[in-house]
Amino acid sequence: NAGVTQTPKFQVLKTGQSMTLQCAQDMNHEYMSWYRQDPGMGLRLIHYSVGAGITDQGEVPNGYNVSRSTTEDFPLRLLSAAPSQTSVYFCASSSVPPTGRAEAFFGQGTRLTVV
Amino acid sequence: AQTVTQSQPEMSVQEAETVTLSCTYDTSESDYYLFWYKQPPSRQMILVIRQEAYKQQNATENRFSVNFQKAAKSFSLKISDSQLGDAAMYFCAYRWRSQGNLIFGKGTKLSVKP
């Protein structure tokens, strides 16, 4: 009963480095999303996917890439990290149309610091 | 575009008292869901309560209840008998039925005084 598994929990990068945040869900949800959380800003959508092979941009997509090769996995890639990408990142999944309780399920979050 | 507004950046309540967190939203859709999520210092996003727009009855989960005013596009959260463990950031969120993404307010930080 893992739900949404997101790794790592913490990461420090130097400016210009690249990294991938991993996200996997075992609930067979079609919809997966990445959000970033900044103080006073709530959670803002970066990219989302409605199914394997289909991705789209959210509110703040610049500097991030995603792909969805399977229903389960939705990694987020930072190709060249910048200090402005210092944030807390959340992966989430949900069913569409809503089944059960309709809420999104979240990973544990990743605190990323870019120095 | 849909928006969610939480007008109270911070709130404080005495232990065992009642507090109400405000949320308003804007949408042209008629079929949607509203949620309150709690985020304690552990950073985990925890669902507190959900409301389906087509249900007129206000949702209730133990000490948590909502006042859903669809015409006014208002969705407030009432916490009764506040406990120290209720101290957290609370986010109001909207979801259109046909999409899986959530639109969040900026959050309200709730402090509980012993």
PDB file of C-alpha atoms in Angstrom:
ATOM      1  CA  ASN A   1       0.000   0.000   0.000  1.00  0.00           C
ATOM      2  CA  ALA A   2       2.779   2.444  -1.028  1.00  0.00           C
ATOM      3  CA  GLY A   3       0.643   5.098  -2.774  1.00  0.00           C
ATOM      4  CA  VAL A   4       2.976   7.745  -4.262  1.00  0.00           C
ATOM      5  CA  THR A   5       6.694   7.260  -3.734  1.00  0.00           C
ATOM      6  CA  GLN A   6       8.910  10.273  -4.354  1.00  0.00           C
ATOM      7  CA  THR A   7      12.682  10.391  -4.068  1.00  0.00           C
ATOM      8  CA  PRO A   8      14.937  11.901  -2.851  1.00  0.00           C
ATOM      9  CA  LYS A   9      13.650  13.733   0.238  1.00  0.00           C
ATOM     10  CA  PHE A  10      16.479  16.246   0.224  1.00  0.00           C
ATOM     11  CA  GLN A  11      18.951  17.387  -2.423  1.00  0.00           C
ATOM     12  CA  VAL A  12      21.566  20.085  -2.734  1.00  0.00           C
ATOM     13  CA  LEU A  13      22.747  21.002  -6.227  1.00  0.00           C
ATOM     14  CA  LYS A  14      25.266  23.417  -7.577  1.00  0.00           C
ATOM     15  CA  THR A  15      24.146  25.884 -10.209  1.00  0.00           C
ATOM     16  CA  GLY A  16      24.257  24.246 -13.616  1.00  0.00           C
ATOM     17  CA  GLN A  17      24.023  20.674 -12.380  1.00  0.00           C
ATOM     18  CA  SER A  18      21.289  18.359 -13.556  1.00  0.00           C
ATOM     19  CA  MET A  19      19.182  15.896 -11.630  1.00  0.00           C
ATOM     20  CA  THR A  20      16.010  13.834 -11.812  1.00  0.00           C
ATOM     21  CA  LEU A  21      13.325  13.654  -9.156  1.00  0.00           C
ATOM     22  CA  GLN A  22      11.666  10.276  -9.220  1.00  0.00           C
ATOM     23  CA  CYS A  23       7.956   9.631  -8.728  1.00  0.00           C
ATOM     24  CA  ALA A  24       6.064   6.348  -8.837  1.00  0.00           C
ATOM     25  CA  GLN A  25       2.495   5.431  -7.976  1.00  0.00           C
ATOM     26  CA  ASP A  26       0.888   2.038  -7.593  1.00  0.00           C
ATOM     27  CA  MET A  27      -2.783   3.052  -7.758  1.00  0.00           C
ATOM     28  CA  ASN A  28      -3.105   2.837 -11.559  1.00  0.00           C
ATOM     29  CA  HIS A  29      -3.953   6.540 -11.728  1.00  0.00           C
ATOM     30  CA  GLU A  30      -4.054   8.130 -15.153  1.00  0.00           C
ATOM     31  CA  TYR A  31      -3.219  11.611 -13.921  1.00  0.00           C
ATOM     32  CA  MET A  32       0.156  12.551 -12.481  1.00  0.00           C
ATOM     33  CA  SER A  33       1.451  16.010 -11.694  1.00  0.00           C
ATOM     34  CA  TRP A  34       4.444  17.891 -10.359  1.00  0.00           C
ATOM     35  CA  TYR A  35       4.043  20.950  -8.129  1.00  0.00           C
ATOM     36  CA  ARG A  36       6.488  23.299  -6.530  1.00  0.00           C
ATOM     37  CA  GLN A  37       5.855  24.980  -3.195  1.00  0.00           C
ATOM     38  CA  ASP A  38       7.407  28.317  -2.354  1.00  0.00           C
ATOM     39  CA  PRO A  39       6.765  30.403   0.783  1.00  0.00           C
ATOM     40  CA  GLY A  40       3.601  32.464   0.432  1.00  0.00           C
ATOM     41  CA  MET A  41       2.812  31.010  -2.996  1.00  0.00           C
ATOM     42  CA  GLY A  42       0.958  27.793  -2.262  1.00  0.00           C
ATOM     43  CA  LEU A  43       1.551  24.901  -4.644  1.00  0.00           C
ATOM     44  CA  ARG A  44       1.962  25.690  -8.324  1.00  0.00           C
ATOM     45  CA  LEU A  45       1.679  23.216 -11.169  1.00  0.00           C
ATOM     46  CA  ILE A  46       4.859  22.553 -13.149  1.00  0.00           C
ATOM     47  CA  HIS A  47       3.927  19.732 -15.563  1.00  0.00           C
ATOM     48  CA  TYR A  48       1.263  17.091 -15.706  1.00  0.00           C
ATOM     49  CA  SER A  49       0.385  13.932 -17.586  1.00  0.00           C
ATOM     50  CA  VAL A  50      -2.992  12.432 -18.462  1.00  0.00           C
ATOM     51  CA  GLY A  51      -1.526   9.048 -19.324  1.00  0.00           C
ATOM     52  CA  ALA A  52       1.511   7.220 -20.673  1.00  0.00           C
ATOM     53  CA  GLY A  53       3.080   9.136 -23.544  1.00  0.00           C
ATOM     54  CA  ILE A  54       1.107  12.338 -22.888  1.00  0.00           C
ATOM     55  CA  THR A  55       2.473  15.327 -20.996  1.00  0.00           C
ATOM     56  CA  ASP A  56       1.666  19.017 -20.858  1.00  0.00           C
ATOM     57  CA  GLN A  57       2.865  22.211 -19.221  1.00  0.00           C
ATOM     58  CA  GLY A  58       1.411  23.737 -16.133  1.00  0.00           C
ATOM     59  CA  GLU A  59       1.760  27.214 -14.662  1.00  0.00           C
ATOM     60  CA  VAL A  60       5.559  27.249 -14.118  1.00  0.00           C
ATOM     61  CA  PRO A  61       7.197  24.818 -16.598  1.00  0.00           C
ATOM     62  CA  ASN A  62      10.396  26.687 -17.491  1.00  0.00           C
ATOM     63  CA  GLY A  63      13.585  24.840 -16.581  1.00  0.00           C
ATOM     64  CA  TYR A  64      11.878  21.471 -16.139  1.00  0.00           C
ATOM     65  CA  ASN A  65      11.284  18.455 -18.377  1.00  0.00           C
ATOM     66  CA  VAL A  66       9.053  15.445 -17.876  1.00  0.00           C
ATOM     67  CA  SER A  67       8.238  12.196 -19.621  1.00  0.00           C
ATOM     68  CA  ARG A  68       5.714   9.438 -18.980  1.00  0.00           C
ATOM     69  CA  SER A  69       6.738   6.115 -20.447  1.00  0.00           C
ATOM     70  CA  THR A  70       4.596   4.032 -18.078  1.00  0.00           C
ATOM     71  CA  THR A  71       1.430   4.592 -16.066  1.00  0.00           C
ATOM     72  CA  GLU A  72       3.397   4.208 -12.835  1.00  0.00           C
ATOM     73  CA  ASP A  73       6.350   6.578 -13.298  1.00  0.00           C
ATOM     74  CA  PHE A  74       6.578  10.321 -13.873  1.00  0.00           C
ATOM     75  CA  PRO A  75      10.102  11.712 -13.363  1.00  0.00           C
ATOM     76  CA  LEU A  76      10.908  15.416 -13.268  1.00  0.00           C
ATOM     77  CA  ARG A  77      14.216  16.546 -14.767  1.00  0.00           C
ATOM     78  CA  LEU A  78      16.156  19.696 -14.049  1.00  0.00           C
ATOM     79  CA  LEU A  79      18.624  20.046 -16.919  1.00  0.00           C
ATOM     80  CA  SER A  80      20.633  23.001 -15.579  1.00  0.00           C
ATOM     81  CA  ALA A  81      19.711  23.918 -12.038  1.00  0.00           C
ATOM     82  CA  ALA A  82      19.336  27.584 -11.080  1.00  0.00           C
ATOM     83  CA  PRO A  83      18.982  29.174  -7.622  1.00  0.00           C
ATOM     84  CA  SER A  84      15.398  30.147  -8.585  1.00  0.00           C
ATOM     85  CA  GLN A  85      14.572  26.435  -8.579  1.00  0.00           C
ATOM     86  CA  THR A  86      15.245  26.175  -4.865  1.00  0.00           C
ATOM     87  CA  SER A  87      11.890  24.942  -3.612  1.00  0.00           C
ATOM     88  CA  VAL A  88       9.925  22.017  -2.243  1.00  0.00           C
ATOM     89  CA  TYR A  89       8.637  19.698  -4.958  1.00  0.00           C
ATOM     90  CA  PHE A  90       5.626  17.417  -4.775  1.00  0.00           C
ATOM     91  CA  CYS A  91       4.488  14.670  -7.072  1.00  0.00           C
ATOM     92  CA  ALA A  92       0.797  13.788  -7.044  1.00  0.00           C
ATOM     93  CA  SER A  93      -1.539  11.338  -8.739  1.00  0.00           C
ATOM     94  CA  SER A  94      -5.299  11.126  -9.148  1.00  0.00           C
ATOM     95  CA  SER A  95      -7.940   9.272 -11.124  1.00  0.00           C
ATOM     96  CA  VAL A  96      -9.883  10.858 -13.982  1.00  0.00           C
ATOM     97  CA  PRO A  97     -12.803  10.796 -13.968  1.00  0.00           C
ATOM     98  CA  PRO A  98     -12.755  10.738 -10.226  1.00  0.00           C
ATOM     99  CA  THR A  99     -13.287   7.398  -8.595  1.00  0.00           C
ATOM    100  CA  GLY A 100     -13.575   6.797  -4.912  1.00  0.00           C
ATOM    101  CA  ARG A 101     -12.879   9.962  -3.037  1.00  0.00           C
ATOM    102  CA  ALA A 102     -11.527  12.088  -5.918  1.00  0.00           C
ATOM    103  CA  GLU A 103      -8.615  13.637  -4.046  1.00  0.00           C
ATOM    104  CA  ALA A 104      -5.016  13.762  -5.226  1.00  0.00           C
ATOM    105  CA  PHE A 105      -2.456  11.615  -3.470  1.00  0.00           C
ATOM    106  CA  PHE A 106       0.896  13.212  -2.764  1.00  0.00           C
ATOM    107  CA  GLY A 107       4.442  12.013  -2.398  1.00  0.00           C
ATOM    108  CA  GLN A 108       6.507  13.003   0.636  1.00  0.00           C
ATOM    109  CA  GLY A 109       8.041  15.997  -1.091  1.00  0.00           C
ATOM    110  CA  THR A 110      11.622  16.876  -2.042  1.00  0.00           C
ATOM    111  CA  ARG A 111      13.401  19.846  -0.564  1.00  0.00           C
ATOM    112  CA  LEU A 112      15.799  21.049  -3.262  1.00  0.00           C
ATOM    113  CA  THR A 113      18.440  23.688  -2.646  1.00  0.00           C
ATOM    114  CA  VAL A 114      20.457  25.111  -5.528  1.00  0.00           C
ATOM    115  CA  VAL A 115      23.606  26.947  -4.480  1.00  0.00           C
TER     116      VAL A 115
ATOM    117  CA  ALA B   1      -9.295  30.553 -15.310  1.00  0.00           C
ATOM    118  CA  GLN B   2     -10.020  29.085 -11.948  1.00  0.00           C
ATOM    119  CA  THR B   3      -8.520  30.744  -8.881  1.00  0.00           C
ATOM    120  CA  VAL B   4      -8.498  30.001  -5.165  1.00  0.00           C
ATOM    121  CA  THR B   5      -8.028  32.722  -2.554  1.00  0.00           C
ATOM    122  CA  GLN B   6      -7.175  32.301   1.106  1.00  0.00           C
ATOM    123  CA  SER B   7      -7.272  35.745   2.677  1.00  0.00           C
ATOM    124  CA  GLN B   8      -5.795  34.812   6.060  1.00  0.00           C
ATOM    125  CA  PRO B   9      -2.031  34.165   5.869  1.00  0.00           C
ATOM    126  CA  GLU B  10      -1.931  33.341   9.588  1.00  0.00           C
ATOM    127  CA  MET B  11      -4.463  32.426  12.248  1.00  0.00           C
ATOM    128  CA  SER B  12      -4.212  31.593  15.921  1.00  0.00           C
ATOM    129  CA  VAL B  13      -6.570  29.673  18.209  1.00  0.00           C
ATOM    130  CA  GLN B  14      -6.597  28.654  21.828  1.00  0.00           C
ATOM    131  CA  GLU B  15      -6.550  24.948  22.535  1.00  0.00           C
ATOM    132  CA  ALA B  16     -10.120  23.527  22.792  1.00  0.00           C
ATOM    133  CA  GLU B  17     -11.576  26.564  21.013  1.00  0.00           C
ATOM    134  CA  THR B  18     -13.069  26.792  17.522  1.00  0.00           C
ATOM    135  CA  VAL B  19     -11.478  28.461  14.524  1.00  0.00           C
ATOM    136  CA  THR B  20     -12.673  29.080  10.977  1.00  0.00           C
ATOM    137  CA  LEU B  21     -10.369  29.327   7.964  1.00  0.00           C
ATOM    138  CA  SER B  22     -11.679  31.156   4.915  1.00  0.00           C
ATOM    139  CA  CYS B  23     -11.468  30.213   1.259  1.00  0.00           C
ATOM    140  CA  THR B  24     -13.092  31.662  -1.836  1.00  0.00           C
ATOM    141  CA  TYR B  25     -12.759  30.444  -5.387  1.00  0.00           C
ATOM    142  CA  ASP B  26     -13.700  31.449  -8.859  1.00  0.00           C
ATOM    143  CA  THR B  27     -14.845  29.081 -11.591  1.00  0.00           C
ATOM    144  CA  SER B  28     -17.327  28.934 -14.426  1.00  0.00           C
ATOM    145  CA  GLU B  29     -17.684  25.167 -14.052  1.00  0.00           C
ATOM    146  CA  SER B  30     -20.583  23.515 -12.254  1.00  0.00           C
ATOM    147  CA  ASP B  31     -19.085  20.075 -11.568  1.00  0.00           C
ATOM    148  CA  TYR B  32     -16.055  20.272  -9.328  1.00  0.00           C
ATOM    149  CA  TYR B  33     -14.554  19.290  -6.001  1.00  0.00           C
ATOM    150  CA  LEU B  34     -13.130  21.339  -3.174  1.00  0.00           C
ATOM    151  CA  PHE B  35     -10.611  20.148  -0.628  1.00  0.00           C
ATOM    152  CA  TRP B  36      -8.803  21.222   2.480  1.00  0.00           C
ATOM    153  CA  TYR B  37      -5.305  19.819   2.903  1.00  0.00           C
ATOM    154  CA  LYS B  38      -3.195  20.031   6.037  1.00  0.00           C
ATOM    155  CA  GLN B  39       0.575  20.311   5.867  1.00  0.00           C
ATOM    156  CA  PRO B  40       2.337  19.813   9.224  1.00  0.00           C
ATOM    157  CA  PRO B  41       6.057  20.508   9.667  1.00  0.00           C
ATOM    158  CA  SER B  42       6.741  17.016   8.307  1.00  0.00           C
ATOM    159  CA  ARG B  43       5.772  18.500   4.908  1.00  0.00           C
ATOM    160  CA  GLN B  44       3.342  15.687   4.123  1.00  0.00           C
ATOM    161  CA  MET B  45       0.125  16.774   2.390  1.00  0.00           C
ATOM    162  CA  ILE B  46      -2.792  15.297   4.342  1.00  0.00           C
ATOM    163  CA  LEU B  47      -6.377  15.445   3.150  1.00  0.00           C
ATOM    164  CA  VAL B  48      -8.640  16.928   5.825  1.00  0.00           C
ATOM    165  CA  ILE B  49     -11.988  17.081   4.089  1.00  0.00           C
ATOM    166  CA  ARG B  50     -13.573  17.087   0.634  1.00  0.00           C
ATOM    167  CA  GLN B  51     -16.754  18.552  -0.808  1.00  0.00           C
ATOM    168  CA  GLU B  52     -18.492  17.677  -4.061  1.00  0.00           C
ATOM    169  CA  ALA B  53     -20.057  20.716  -5.658  1.00  0.00           C
ATOM    170  CA  TYR B  54     -23.323  19.027  -6.542  1.00  0.00           C
ATOM    171  CA  LYS B  55     -23.892  17.987  -2.919  1.00  0.00           C
ATOM    172  CA  GLN B  56     -25.627  20.709  -0.945  1.00  0.00           C
ATOM    173  CA  GLN B  57     -24.921  19.088   2.403  1.00  0.00           C
ATOM    174  CA  ASN B  58     -21.785  20.379   4.074  1.00  0.00           C
ATOM    175  CA  ALA B  59     -19.076  17.771   4.576  1.00  0.00           C
ATOM    176  CA  THR B  60     -18.021  16.787   8.087  1.00  0.00           C
ATOM    177  CA  GLU B  61     -15.078  14.720   9.332  1.00  0.00           C
ATOM    178  CA  ASN B  62     -14.996  14.425  13.112  1.00  0.00           C
ATOM    179  CA  ARG B  63     -13.906  17.873  14.442  1.00  0.00           C
ATOM    180  CA  PHE B  64     -13.608  19.327  10.941  1.00  0.00           C
ATOM    181  CA  SER B  65     -16.544  20.706   8.994  1.00  0.00           C
ATOM    182  CA  VAL B  66     -17.030  23.020   6.058  1.00  0.00           C
ATOM    183  CA  ASN B  67     -19.449  25.775   5.197  1.00  0.00           C
ATOM    184  CA  PHE B  68     -19.937  25.419   1.443  1.00  0.00           C
ATOM    185  CA  GLN B  69     -21.752  28.321  -0.177  1.00  0.00           C
ATOM    186  CA  LYS B  70     -21.830  27.475  -3.888  1.00  0.00           C
ATOM    187  CA  ALA B  71     -23.510  30.655  -5.073  1.00  0.00           C
ATOM    188  CA  ALA B  72     -21.068  32.788  -3.140  1.00  0.00           C
ATOM    189  CA  LYS B  73     -18.154  30.505  -4.130  1.00  0.00           C
ATOM    190  CA  SER B  74     -17.064  30.205  -0.557  1.00  0.00           C
ATOM    191  CA  PHE B  75     -15.633  27.152   1.199  1.00  0.00           C
ATOM    192  CA  SER B  76     -14.596  27.748   4.805  1.00  0.00           C
ATOM    193  CA  LEU B  77     -13.154  25.175   7.192  1.00  0.00           C
ATOM    194  CA  LYS B  78     -14.236  25.035  10.827  1.00  0.00           C
ATOM    195  CA  ILE B  79     -12.057  23.236  13.349  1.00  0.00           C
ATOM    196  CA  SER B  80     -13.802  22.509  16.626  1.00  0.00           C
ATOM    197  CA  ASP B  81     -12.112  21.635  19.917  1.00  0.00           C
ATOM    198  CA  SER B  82      -8.726  22.633  18.506  1.00  0.00           C
ATOM    199  CA  GLN B  83      -5.795  20.466  19.486  1.00  0.00           C
ATOM    200  CA  LEU B  84      -2.059  21.144  19.517  1.00  0.00           C
ATOM    201  CA  GLY B  85      -1.701  18.670  16.669  1.00  0.00           C
ATOM    202  CA  ASP B  86      -3.895  20.853  14.467  1.00  0.00           C
ATOM    203  CA  ALA B  87      -1.084  23.397  14.171  1.00  0.00           C
ATOM    204  CA  ALA B  88      -0.068  23.337  10.523  1.00  0.00           C
ATOM    205  CA  MET B  89      -0.378  25.049   7.176  1.00  0.00           C
ATOM    206  CA  TYR B  90      -3.825  24.573   5.654  1.00  0.00           C
ATOM    207  CA  PHE B  91      -4.450  24.729   1.923  1.00  0.00           C
ATOM    208  CA  CYS B  92      -7.743  25.106   0.163  1.00  0.00           C
ATOM    209  CA  ALA B  93      -7.814  23.434  -3.265  1.00  0.00           C
ATOM    210  CA  TYR B  94     -10.151  23.182  -6.247  1.00  0.00           C
ATOM    211  CA  ARG B  95     -10.445  20.424  -8.804  1.00  0.00           C
ATOM    212  CA  TRP B  96     -12.575  20.424 -11.930  1.00  0.00           C
ATOM    213  CA  ARG B  97     -14.152  16.994 -12.306  1.00  0.00           C
ATOM    214  CA  SER B  98     -12.683  16.333 -15.767  1.00  0.00           C
ATOM    215  CA  GLN B  99      -9.112  17.163 -14.777  1.00  0.00           C
ATOM    216  CA  GLY B 100      -6.821  15.667 -12.194  1.00  0.00           C
ATOM    217  CA  ASN B 101      -4.918  18.812 -11.276  1.00  0.00           C
ATOM    218  CA  LEU B 102      -5.564  20.877  -8.211  1.00  0.00           C
ATOM    219  CA  ILE B 103      -5.521  24.646  -7.957  1.00  0.00           C
ATOM    220  CA  PHE B 104      -4.327  25.760  -4.550  1.00  0.00           C
ATOM    221  CA  GLY B 105      -4.732  28.820  -2.430  1.00  0.00           C
ATOM    222  CA  LYS B 106      -1.622  30.311  -0.854  1.00  0.00           C
ATOM    223  CA  GLY B 107      -2.318  28.716   2.493  1.00  0.00           C
ATOM    224  CA  THR B 108      -3.152  29.712   6.066  1.00  0.00           C
ATOM    225  CA  LYS B 109      -0.702  28.985   8.852  1.00  0.00           C
ATOM    226  CA  LEU B 110      -2.623  27.923  11.947  1.00  0.00           C
ATOM    227  CA  SER B 111      -1.061  28.168  15.400  1.00  0.00           C
ATOM    228  CA  VAL B 112      -2.658  26.517  18.424  1.00  0.00           C
ATOM    229  CA  LYS B 113      -1.909  28.014  21.841  1.00  0.00           C
ATOM    230  CA  PRO B 114      -1.940  25.753  24.927  1.00  0.00           C
TER     231      PRO B 114
END
